[in-house]
Coordinates of C-alpha atoms (C1' of nucleotides) in Angstrom, one line a residue:
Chain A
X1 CA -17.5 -23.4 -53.0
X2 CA -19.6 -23.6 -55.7
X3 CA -21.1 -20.3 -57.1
X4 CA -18.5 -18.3 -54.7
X5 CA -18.2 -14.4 -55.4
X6 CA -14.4 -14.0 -55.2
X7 CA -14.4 -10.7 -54.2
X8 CA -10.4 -9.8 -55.5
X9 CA -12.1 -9.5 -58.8
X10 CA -13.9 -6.2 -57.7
X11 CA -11.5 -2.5 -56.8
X12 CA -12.8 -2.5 -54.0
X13 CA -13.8 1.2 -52.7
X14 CA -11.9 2.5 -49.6
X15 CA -14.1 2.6 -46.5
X16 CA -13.2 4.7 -43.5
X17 CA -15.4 5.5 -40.0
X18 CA -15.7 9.2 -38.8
X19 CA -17.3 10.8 -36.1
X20 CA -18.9 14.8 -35.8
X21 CA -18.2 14.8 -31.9
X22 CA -20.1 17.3 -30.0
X23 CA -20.1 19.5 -27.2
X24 CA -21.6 22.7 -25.6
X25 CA -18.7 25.0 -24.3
X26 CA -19.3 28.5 -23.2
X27 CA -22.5 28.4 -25.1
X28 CA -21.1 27.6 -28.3
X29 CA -21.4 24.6 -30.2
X30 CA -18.0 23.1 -30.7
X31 CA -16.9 20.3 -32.5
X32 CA -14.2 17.9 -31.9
X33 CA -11.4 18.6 -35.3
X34 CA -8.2 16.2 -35.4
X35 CA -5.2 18.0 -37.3
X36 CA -4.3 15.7 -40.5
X37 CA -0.4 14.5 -40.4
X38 CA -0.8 12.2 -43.5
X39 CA -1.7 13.1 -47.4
X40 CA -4.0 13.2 -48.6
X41 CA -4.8 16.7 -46.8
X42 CA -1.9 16.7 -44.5
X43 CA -1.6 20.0 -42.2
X44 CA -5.4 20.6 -42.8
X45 CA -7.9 19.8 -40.1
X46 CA -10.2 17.1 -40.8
X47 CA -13.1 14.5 -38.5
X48 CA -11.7 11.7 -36.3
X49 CA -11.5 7.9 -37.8
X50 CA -9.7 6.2 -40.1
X51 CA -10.1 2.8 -41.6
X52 CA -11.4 -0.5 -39.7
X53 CA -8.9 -2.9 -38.2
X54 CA -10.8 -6.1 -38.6
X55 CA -8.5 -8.3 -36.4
X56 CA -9.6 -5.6 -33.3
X57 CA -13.1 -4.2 -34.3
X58 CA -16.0 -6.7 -34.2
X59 CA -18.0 -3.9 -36.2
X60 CA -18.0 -0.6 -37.6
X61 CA -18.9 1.2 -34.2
X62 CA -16.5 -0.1 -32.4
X63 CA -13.7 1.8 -35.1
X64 CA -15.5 4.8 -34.1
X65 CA -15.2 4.4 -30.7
X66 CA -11.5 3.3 -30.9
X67 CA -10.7 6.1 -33.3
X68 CA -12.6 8.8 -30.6
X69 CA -11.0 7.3 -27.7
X70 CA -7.3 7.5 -29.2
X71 CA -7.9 11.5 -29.4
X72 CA -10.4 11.9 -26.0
X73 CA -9.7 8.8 -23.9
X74 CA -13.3 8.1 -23.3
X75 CA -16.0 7.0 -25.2
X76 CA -19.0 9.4 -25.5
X77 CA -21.9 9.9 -23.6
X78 CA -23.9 9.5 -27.2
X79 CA -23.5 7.9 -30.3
X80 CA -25.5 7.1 -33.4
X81 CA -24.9 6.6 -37.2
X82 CA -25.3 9.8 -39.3
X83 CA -25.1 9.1 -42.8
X84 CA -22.2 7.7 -45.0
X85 CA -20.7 10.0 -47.6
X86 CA -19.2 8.7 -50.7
X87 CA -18.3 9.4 -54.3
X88 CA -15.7 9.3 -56.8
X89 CA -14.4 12.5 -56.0
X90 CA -14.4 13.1 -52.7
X91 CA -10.4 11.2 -52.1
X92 CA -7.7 11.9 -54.7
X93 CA -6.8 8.5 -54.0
X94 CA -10.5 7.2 -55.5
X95 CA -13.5 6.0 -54.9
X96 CA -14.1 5.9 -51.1
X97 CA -16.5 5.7 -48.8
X98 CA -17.2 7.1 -45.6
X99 CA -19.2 6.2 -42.7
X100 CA -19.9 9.3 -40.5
X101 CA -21.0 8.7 -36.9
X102 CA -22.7 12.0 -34.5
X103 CA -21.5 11.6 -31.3
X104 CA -22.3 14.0 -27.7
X105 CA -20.0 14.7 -25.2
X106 CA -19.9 16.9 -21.8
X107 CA -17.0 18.9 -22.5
X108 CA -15.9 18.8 -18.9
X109 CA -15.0 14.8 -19.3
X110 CA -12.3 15.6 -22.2
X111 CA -11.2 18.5 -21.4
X112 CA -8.2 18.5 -19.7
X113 CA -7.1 15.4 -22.3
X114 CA -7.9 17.7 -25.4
X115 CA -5.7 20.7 -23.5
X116 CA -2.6 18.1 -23.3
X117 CA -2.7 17.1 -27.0
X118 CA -1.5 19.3 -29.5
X119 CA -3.4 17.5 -32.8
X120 CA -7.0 17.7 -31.6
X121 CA -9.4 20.7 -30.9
X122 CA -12.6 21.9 -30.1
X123 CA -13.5 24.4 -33.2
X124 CA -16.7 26.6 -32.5
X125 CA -19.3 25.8 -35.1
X126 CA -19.4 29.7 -36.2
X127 CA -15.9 29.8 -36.9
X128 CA -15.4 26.3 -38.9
X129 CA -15.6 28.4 -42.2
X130 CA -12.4 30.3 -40.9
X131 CA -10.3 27.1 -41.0
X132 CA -8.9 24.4 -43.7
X133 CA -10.1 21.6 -43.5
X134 CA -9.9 18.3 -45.1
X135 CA -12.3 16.3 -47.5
X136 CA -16.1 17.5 -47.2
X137 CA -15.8 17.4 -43.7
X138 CA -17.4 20.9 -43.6
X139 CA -20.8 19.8 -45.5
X140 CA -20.8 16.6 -43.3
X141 CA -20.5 18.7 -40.3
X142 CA -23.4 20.9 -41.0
X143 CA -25.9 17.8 -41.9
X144 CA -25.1 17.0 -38.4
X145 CA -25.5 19.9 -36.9
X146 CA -29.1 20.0 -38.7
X147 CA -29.5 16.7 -37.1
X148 CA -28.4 17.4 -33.3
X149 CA -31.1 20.5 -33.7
X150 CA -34.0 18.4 -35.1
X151 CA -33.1 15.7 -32.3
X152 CA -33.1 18.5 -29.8
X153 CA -36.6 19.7 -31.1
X154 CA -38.3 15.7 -30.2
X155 CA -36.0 14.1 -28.1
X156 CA -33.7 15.0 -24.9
X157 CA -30.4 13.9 -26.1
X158 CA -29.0 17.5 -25.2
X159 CA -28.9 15.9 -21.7
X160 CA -25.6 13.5 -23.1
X161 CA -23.6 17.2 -23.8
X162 CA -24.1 17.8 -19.7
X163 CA -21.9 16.5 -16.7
X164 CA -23.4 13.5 -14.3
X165 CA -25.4 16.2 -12.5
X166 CA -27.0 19.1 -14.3
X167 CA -29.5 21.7 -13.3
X168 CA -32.7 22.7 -15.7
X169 CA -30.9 26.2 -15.9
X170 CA -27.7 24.5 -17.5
X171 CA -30.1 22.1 -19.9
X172 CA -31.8 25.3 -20.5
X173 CA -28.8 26.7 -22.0
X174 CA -27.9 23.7 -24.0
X175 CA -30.6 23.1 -25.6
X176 CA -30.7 27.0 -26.7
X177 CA -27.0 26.7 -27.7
X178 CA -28.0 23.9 -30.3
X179 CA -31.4 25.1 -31.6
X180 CA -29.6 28.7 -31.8
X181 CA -32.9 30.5 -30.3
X182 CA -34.6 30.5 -27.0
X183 CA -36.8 28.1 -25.4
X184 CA -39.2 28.4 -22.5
X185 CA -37.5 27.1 -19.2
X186 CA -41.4 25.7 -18.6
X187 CA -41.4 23.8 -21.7
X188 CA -37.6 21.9 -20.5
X189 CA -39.4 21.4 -17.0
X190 CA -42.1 19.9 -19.0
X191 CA -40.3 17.1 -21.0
X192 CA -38.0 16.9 -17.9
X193 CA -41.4 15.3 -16.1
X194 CA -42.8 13.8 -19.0
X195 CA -39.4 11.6 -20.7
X196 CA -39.5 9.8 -17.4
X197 CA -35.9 9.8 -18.1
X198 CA -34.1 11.6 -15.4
X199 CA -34.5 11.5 -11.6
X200 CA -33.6 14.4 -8.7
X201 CA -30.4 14.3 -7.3
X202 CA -30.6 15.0 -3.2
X203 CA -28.5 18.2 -3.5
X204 CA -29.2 21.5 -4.7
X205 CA -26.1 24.5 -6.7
X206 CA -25.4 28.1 -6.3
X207 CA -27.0 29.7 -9.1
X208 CA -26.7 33.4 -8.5
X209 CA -30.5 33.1 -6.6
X210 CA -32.2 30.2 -5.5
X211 CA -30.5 27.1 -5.1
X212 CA -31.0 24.6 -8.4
X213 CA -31.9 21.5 -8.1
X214 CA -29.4 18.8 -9.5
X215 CA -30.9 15.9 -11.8
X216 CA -29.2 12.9 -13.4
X217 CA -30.1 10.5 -15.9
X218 CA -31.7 7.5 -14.5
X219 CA -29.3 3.9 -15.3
X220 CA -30.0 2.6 -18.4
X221 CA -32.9 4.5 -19.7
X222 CA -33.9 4.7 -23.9
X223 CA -33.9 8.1 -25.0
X224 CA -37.8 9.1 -24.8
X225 CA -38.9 10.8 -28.6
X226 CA -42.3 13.0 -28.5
X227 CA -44.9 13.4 -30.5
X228 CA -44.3 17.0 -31.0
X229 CA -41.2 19.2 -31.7
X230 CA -40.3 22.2 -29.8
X231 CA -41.1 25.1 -31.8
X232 CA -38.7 26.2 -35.1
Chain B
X1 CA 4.0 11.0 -51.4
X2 CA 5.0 11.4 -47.7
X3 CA 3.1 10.3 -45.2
X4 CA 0.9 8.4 -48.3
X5 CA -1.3 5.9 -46.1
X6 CA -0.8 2.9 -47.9
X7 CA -4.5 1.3 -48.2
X8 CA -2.6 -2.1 -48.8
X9 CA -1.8 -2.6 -45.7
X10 CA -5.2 -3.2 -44.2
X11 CA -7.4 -5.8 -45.1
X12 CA -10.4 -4.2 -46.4
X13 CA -14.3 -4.8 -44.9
X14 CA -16.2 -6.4 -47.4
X15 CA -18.6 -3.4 -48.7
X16 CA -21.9 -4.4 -50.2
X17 CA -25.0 -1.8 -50.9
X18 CA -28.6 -3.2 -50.0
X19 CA -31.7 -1.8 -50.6
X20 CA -35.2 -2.4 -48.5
X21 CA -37.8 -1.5 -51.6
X22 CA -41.3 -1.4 -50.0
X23 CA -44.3 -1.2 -51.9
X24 CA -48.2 -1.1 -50.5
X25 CA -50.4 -3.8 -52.1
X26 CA -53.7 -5.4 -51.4
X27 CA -53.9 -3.7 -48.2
X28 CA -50.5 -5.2 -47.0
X29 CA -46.9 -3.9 -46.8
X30 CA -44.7 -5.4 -49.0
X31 CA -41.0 -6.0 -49.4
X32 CA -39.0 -6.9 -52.7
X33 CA -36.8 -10.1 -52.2
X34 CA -34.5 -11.4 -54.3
X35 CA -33.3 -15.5 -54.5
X36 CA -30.0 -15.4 -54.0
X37 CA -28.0 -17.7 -56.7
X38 CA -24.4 -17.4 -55.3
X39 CA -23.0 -17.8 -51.8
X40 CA -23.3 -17.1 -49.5
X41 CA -27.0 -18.2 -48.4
X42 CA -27.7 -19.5 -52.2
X43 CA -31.3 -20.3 -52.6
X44 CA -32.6 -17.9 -49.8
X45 CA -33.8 -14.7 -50.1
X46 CA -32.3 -11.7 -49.5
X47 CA -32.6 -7.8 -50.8
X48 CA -31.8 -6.5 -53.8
X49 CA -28.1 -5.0 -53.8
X50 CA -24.4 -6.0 -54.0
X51 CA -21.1 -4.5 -54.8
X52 CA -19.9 -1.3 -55.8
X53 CA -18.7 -1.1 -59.4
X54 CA -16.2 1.7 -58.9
X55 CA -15.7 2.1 -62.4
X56 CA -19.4 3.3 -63.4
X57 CA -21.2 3.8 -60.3
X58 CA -20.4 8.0 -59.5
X59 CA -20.9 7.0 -55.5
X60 CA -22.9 4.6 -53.4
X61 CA -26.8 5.9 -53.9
X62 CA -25.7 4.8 -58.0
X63 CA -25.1 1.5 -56.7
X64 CA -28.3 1.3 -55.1
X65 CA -30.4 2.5 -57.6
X66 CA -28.3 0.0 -60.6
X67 CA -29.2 -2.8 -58.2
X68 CA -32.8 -1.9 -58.5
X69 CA -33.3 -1.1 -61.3
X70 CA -32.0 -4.6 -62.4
X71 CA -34.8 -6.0 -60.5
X72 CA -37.4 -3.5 -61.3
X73 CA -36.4 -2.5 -64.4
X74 CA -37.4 1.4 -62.8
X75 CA -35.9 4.0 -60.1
X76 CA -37.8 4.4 -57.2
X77 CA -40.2 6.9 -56.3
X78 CA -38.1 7.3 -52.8
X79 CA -34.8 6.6 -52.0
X80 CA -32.6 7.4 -48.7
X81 CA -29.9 5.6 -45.9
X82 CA -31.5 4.0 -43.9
X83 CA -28.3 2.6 -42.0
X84 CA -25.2 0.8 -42.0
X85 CA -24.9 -3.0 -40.7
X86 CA -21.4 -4.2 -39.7
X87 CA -19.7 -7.1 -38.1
X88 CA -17.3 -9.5 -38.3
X89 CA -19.7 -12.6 -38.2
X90 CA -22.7 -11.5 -40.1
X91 CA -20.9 -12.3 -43.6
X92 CA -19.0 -16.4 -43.8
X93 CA -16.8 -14.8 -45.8
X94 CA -15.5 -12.3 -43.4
X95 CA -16.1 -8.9 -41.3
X96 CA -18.2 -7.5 -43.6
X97 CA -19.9 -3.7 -44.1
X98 CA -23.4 -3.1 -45.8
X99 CA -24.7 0.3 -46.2
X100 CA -28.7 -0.4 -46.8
X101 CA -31.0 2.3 -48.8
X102 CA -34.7 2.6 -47.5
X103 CA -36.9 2.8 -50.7
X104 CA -41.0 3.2 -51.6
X105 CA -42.4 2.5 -54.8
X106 CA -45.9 2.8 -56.4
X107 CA -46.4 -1.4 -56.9
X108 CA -48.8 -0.7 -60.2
X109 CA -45.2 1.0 -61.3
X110 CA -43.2 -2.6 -61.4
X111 CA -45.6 -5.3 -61.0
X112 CA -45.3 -6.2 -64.5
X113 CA -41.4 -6.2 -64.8
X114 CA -41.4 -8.7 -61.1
X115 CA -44.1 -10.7 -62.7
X116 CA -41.9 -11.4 -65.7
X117 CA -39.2 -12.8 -63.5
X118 CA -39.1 -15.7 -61.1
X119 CA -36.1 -14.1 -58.8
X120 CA -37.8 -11.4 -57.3
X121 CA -41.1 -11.0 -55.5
X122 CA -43.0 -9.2 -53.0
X123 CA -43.4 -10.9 -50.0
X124 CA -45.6 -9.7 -47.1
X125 CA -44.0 -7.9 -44.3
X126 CA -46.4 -10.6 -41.7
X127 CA -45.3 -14.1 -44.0
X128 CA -41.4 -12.7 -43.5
X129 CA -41.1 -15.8 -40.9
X130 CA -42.0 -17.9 -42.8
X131 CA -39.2 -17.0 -45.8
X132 CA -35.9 -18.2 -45.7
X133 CA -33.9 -15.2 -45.3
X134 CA -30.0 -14.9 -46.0
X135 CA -27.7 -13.2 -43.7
X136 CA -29.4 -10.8 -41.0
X137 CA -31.8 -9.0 -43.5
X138 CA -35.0 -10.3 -41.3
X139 CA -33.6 -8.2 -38.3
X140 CA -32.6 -5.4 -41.2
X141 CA -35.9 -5.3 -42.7
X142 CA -37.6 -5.0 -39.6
X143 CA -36.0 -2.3 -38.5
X144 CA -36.5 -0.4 -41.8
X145 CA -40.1 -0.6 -41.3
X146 CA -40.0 1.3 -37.9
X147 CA -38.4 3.6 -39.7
X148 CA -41.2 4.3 -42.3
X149 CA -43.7 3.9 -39.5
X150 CA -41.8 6.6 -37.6
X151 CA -42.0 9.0 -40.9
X152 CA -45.3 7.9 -41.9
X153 CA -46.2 9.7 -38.7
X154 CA -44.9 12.8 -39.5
X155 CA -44.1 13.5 -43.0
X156 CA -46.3 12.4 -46.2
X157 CA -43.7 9.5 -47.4
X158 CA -46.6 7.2 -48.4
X159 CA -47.3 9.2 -50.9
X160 CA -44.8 7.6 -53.0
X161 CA -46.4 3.8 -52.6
X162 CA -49.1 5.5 -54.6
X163 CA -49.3 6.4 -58.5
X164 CA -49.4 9.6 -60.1
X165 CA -52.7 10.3 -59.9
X166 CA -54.8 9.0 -56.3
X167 CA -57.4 9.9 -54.1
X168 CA -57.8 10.4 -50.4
X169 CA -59.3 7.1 -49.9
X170 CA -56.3 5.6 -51.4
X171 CA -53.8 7.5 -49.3
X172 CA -55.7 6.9 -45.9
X173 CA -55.4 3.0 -46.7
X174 CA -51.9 3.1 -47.5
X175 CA -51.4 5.1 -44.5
X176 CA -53.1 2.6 -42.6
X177 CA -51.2 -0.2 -44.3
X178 CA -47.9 1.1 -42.7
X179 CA -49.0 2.4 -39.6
X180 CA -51.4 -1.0 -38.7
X181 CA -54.2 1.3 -37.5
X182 CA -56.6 3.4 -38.6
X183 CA -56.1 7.0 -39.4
X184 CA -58.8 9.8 -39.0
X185 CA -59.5 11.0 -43.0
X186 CA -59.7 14.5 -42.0
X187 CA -56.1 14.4 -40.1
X188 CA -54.8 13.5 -44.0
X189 CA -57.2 16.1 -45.7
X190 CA -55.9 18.7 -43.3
X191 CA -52.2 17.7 -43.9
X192 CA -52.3 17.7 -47.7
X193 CA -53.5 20.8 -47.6
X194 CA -51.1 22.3 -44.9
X195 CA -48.1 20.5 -46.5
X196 CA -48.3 22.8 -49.7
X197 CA -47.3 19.5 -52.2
X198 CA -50.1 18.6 -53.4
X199 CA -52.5 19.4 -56.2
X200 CA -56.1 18.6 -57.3
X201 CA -56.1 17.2 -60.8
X202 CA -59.1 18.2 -62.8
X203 CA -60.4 14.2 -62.4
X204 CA -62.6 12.9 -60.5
X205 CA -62.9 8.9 -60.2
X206 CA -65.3 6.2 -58.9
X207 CA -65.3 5.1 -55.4
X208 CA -68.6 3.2 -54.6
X209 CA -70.2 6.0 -53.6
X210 CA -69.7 10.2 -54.2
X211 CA -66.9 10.5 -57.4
X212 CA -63.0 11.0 -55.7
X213 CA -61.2 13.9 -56.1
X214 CA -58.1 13.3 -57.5
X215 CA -54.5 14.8 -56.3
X216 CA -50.7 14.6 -57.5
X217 CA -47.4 15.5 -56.3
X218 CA -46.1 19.1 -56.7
X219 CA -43.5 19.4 -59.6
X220 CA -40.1 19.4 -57.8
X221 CA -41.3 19.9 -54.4
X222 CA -39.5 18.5 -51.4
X223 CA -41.0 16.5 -48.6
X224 CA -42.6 18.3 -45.9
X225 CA -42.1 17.5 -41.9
X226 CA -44.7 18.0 -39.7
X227 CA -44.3 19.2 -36.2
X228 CA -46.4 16.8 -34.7
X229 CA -46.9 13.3 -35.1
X230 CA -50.2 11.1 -36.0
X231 CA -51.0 9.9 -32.6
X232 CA -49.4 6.5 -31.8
Chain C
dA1 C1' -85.1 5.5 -51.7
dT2 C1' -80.9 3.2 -50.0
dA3 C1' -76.3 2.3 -49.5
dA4 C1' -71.7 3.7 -50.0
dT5 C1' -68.0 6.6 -50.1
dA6 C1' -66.4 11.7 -50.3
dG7 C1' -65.9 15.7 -48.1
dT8 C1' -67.0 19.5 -44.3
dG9 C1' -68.0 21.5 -39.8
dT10 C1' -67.0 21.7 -35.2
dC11 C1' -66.2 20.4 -30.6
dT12 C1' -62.7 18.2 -27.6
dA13 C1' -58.1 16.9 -26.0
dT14 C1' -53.3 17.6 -25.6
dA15 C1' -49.0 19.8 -25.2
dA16 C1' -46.3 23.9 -26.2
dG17 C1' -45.8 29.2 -25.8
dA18 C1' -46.2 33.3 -23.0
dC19 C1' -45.8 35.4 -19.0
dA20 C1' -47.2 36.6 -14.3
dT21 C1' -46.3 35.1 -9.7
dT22 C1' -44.1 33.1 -5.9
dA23 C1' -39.8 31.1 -3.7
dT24 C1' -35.3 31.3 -2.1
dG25 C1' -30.7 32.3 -2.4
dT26 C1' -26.6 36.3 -2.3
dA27 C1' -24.7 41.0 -1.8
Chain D
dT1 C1' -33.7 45.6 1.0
dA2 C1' -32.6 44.8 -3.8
dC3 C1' -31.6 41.7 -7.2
dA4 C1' -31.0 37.3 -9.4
dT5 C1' -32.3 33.0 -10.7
dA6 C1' -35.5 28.8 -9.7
dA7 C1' -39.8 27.0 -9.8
dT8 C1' -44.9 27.1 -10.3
dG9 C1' -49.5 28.6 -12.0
dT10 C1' -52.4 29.4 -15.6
dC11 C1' -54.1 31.4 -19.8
dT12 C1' -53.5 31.2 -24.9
dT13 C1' -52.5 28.8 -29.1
dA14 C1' -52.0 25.2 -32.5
dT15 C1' -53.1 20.9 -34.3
dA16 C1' -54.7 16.1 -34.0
dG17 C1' -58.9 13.1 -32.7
dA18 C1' -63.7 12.2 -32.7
dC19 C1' -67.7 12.3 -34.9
dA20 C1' -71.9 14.3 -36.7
dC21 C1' -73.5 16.1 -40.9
dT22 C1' -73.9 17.1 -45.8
dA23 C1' -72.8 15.9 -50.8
dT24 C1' -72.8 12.9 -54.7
dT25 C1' -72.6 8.8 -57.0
dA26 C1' -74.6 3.8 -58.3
dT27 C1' -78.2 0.5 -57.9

DNA sequence: ATAATAGTGTCTATAAGACATTATGTA
DNA sequence: TACATAATGTCTTATAGACACTATTAT
């Protein structure tokens, strides 16, 4: 082919998909940490992925999803490109390049996987800086915290951290587990009517008072963004 | 090195780093393209970008800006990811990765450099159709611009399709530009002064009618996020 | 004086915050 | 009955939209 751009002539930088995987556990903000078995960083704890496999994965999403379901067994509720990391640096082994996916789970779905595997963990967000960890997973963890708490200011996607069926009393508390401050149970109630998004389910849950009302997600709905954010 | 994971192994992604430069002229929104000379797609268009050169480019945002700035002989006044397109049929040559930047520039800051050469041009966003466009940057391009119609609403980004020095008048229509409806004047007074970035520069200029005030951009400020968006 | 654009004043509309009130469950 | 949490009602607050009004320039 005339003109062709043989790419062999070019060190090519080494690409690799990870995922910040979410959750809301006890009301803390946990985050999904693999233990590293090979160099470079081996023993320390470091993001889920690894490199593409371009005879299985038809795109880059789909390694992230492969690479989340090897250490969960499901894919997640949410997922959605972050931001890719890269630099000269950042691998002893060179230039590389890292695509980081954000990704929201209800903790009940994985739970009893994560308790029978030994190399993966849910670390509470207030006590990453406690533990070694690999690359500059730490600073890419915090950019996506910042995102998941400006996303929860505009948008419901708190809801993809619930179960099926969630009351406004346990969305309450997710949302406040994210943003780190309270909100006003009206305001939830609120978007709850407004998104258009979610739908009563006919069956109400112990609460220690009143029976709460379930809700669920309706099929295949686009997360609703609004015009205004919660308040910072 | 134990454990080493041998990079060899795997056949590699094809990486590439794209840029969508935008630029307000003439009342229209504009996008730099670039005629491609080389295959794939030689003798379309497509953006401005390529590959990594890992020997002088520190990490990927230095391979977007070197890829401009051959173009446009300048940096941009904005630069950030926009997102990262993947697949395994988008590229002839194989599965293929691109990370593309999301960039604004002041057109008065370039239009002689693209003037001087015949393989790049602004072409307007509405005559895209009509362009023969390489590989899926139509679909890319598109979906940058719902992303600076998203920030337009909310943050003051179009301040950096303007020059230094501009007035009100000028902001409101590039504001307008990008958005594709008009904007109240007073909404933008009230958020350039609320925003804290800007100044008044001790200019006035001609308008057609009362003299302009002029304004610039804050030394070393960053960019401000409203709470609320312009209404939609 | 007239037209044109800049800039201000101010009323309305919308949605979030605050918080009192009512509803309904358990102990 | 006491208490806890759910759900509603409604007043306040903040900021954008609408638009009238004033200011200043050129012709």
């Amino acid at each position: 082919m005339a003109n062709h751009y043989d790419i062999t002539e070019y060190k090519n930088p080494l690409f690799t998909v990870d995922s910040v995987l979410f959750t809301v556990q006890e009301g803390a903000l946990k985050v999904l940490m693999v233990k590293r078995t090979s160099e470079p960083f081996a023993g320390r704890w470091g993001l889920p992925g690894g490199f593409v496999n371009v005879d299985i994965d038809d795109n880059v999403g789909m390694t992230a999803l492969r690479k989340l379901k090897e250490k969960t067994s499901v894919a997640p509720q949410y997922l959605e490109q972050l931001q890719t990391y890269s630099g000269v640096n950042r691998d002893p082994r060179g230039f590389s390049v890292t695509l980081v996916y954000f990704a929201l789970i209800a903790e009940a779905q994985v739970s009893t996987h994560i308790a029978t595997v030994d190399d993966a963990k849910w670390i509470d967000l207030n006590k990453l800086t406690e533990l070694p960890v690999a690359f500059d997973h730490k600073f890419i963890i915090e950019q996506a915290k910042e995102r998941l708490k400006q996303k929860a200011l505009y948008s419901m996607i708190p809801v993809y951290c619930l179960p099926e069926h969630f009351t406004v009393g346990q969305f309450k508390l997710v949302i406040e587990t994210i943003l780190g401050k309270p909100v006003q149970r009206k305001s939830i109630i609120r978007r709850i009517e407004a998104a258009d998004m979610f739908e009563k389910v006919d069956e109400k849950v112990k609460s220690g008072g009143r029976l709460a009302q379930l809700y669920k997600v309706k099929p295949d709905v686009d997360i609703v963004n609004f015009e205004r954010n919660l308040s910072v």
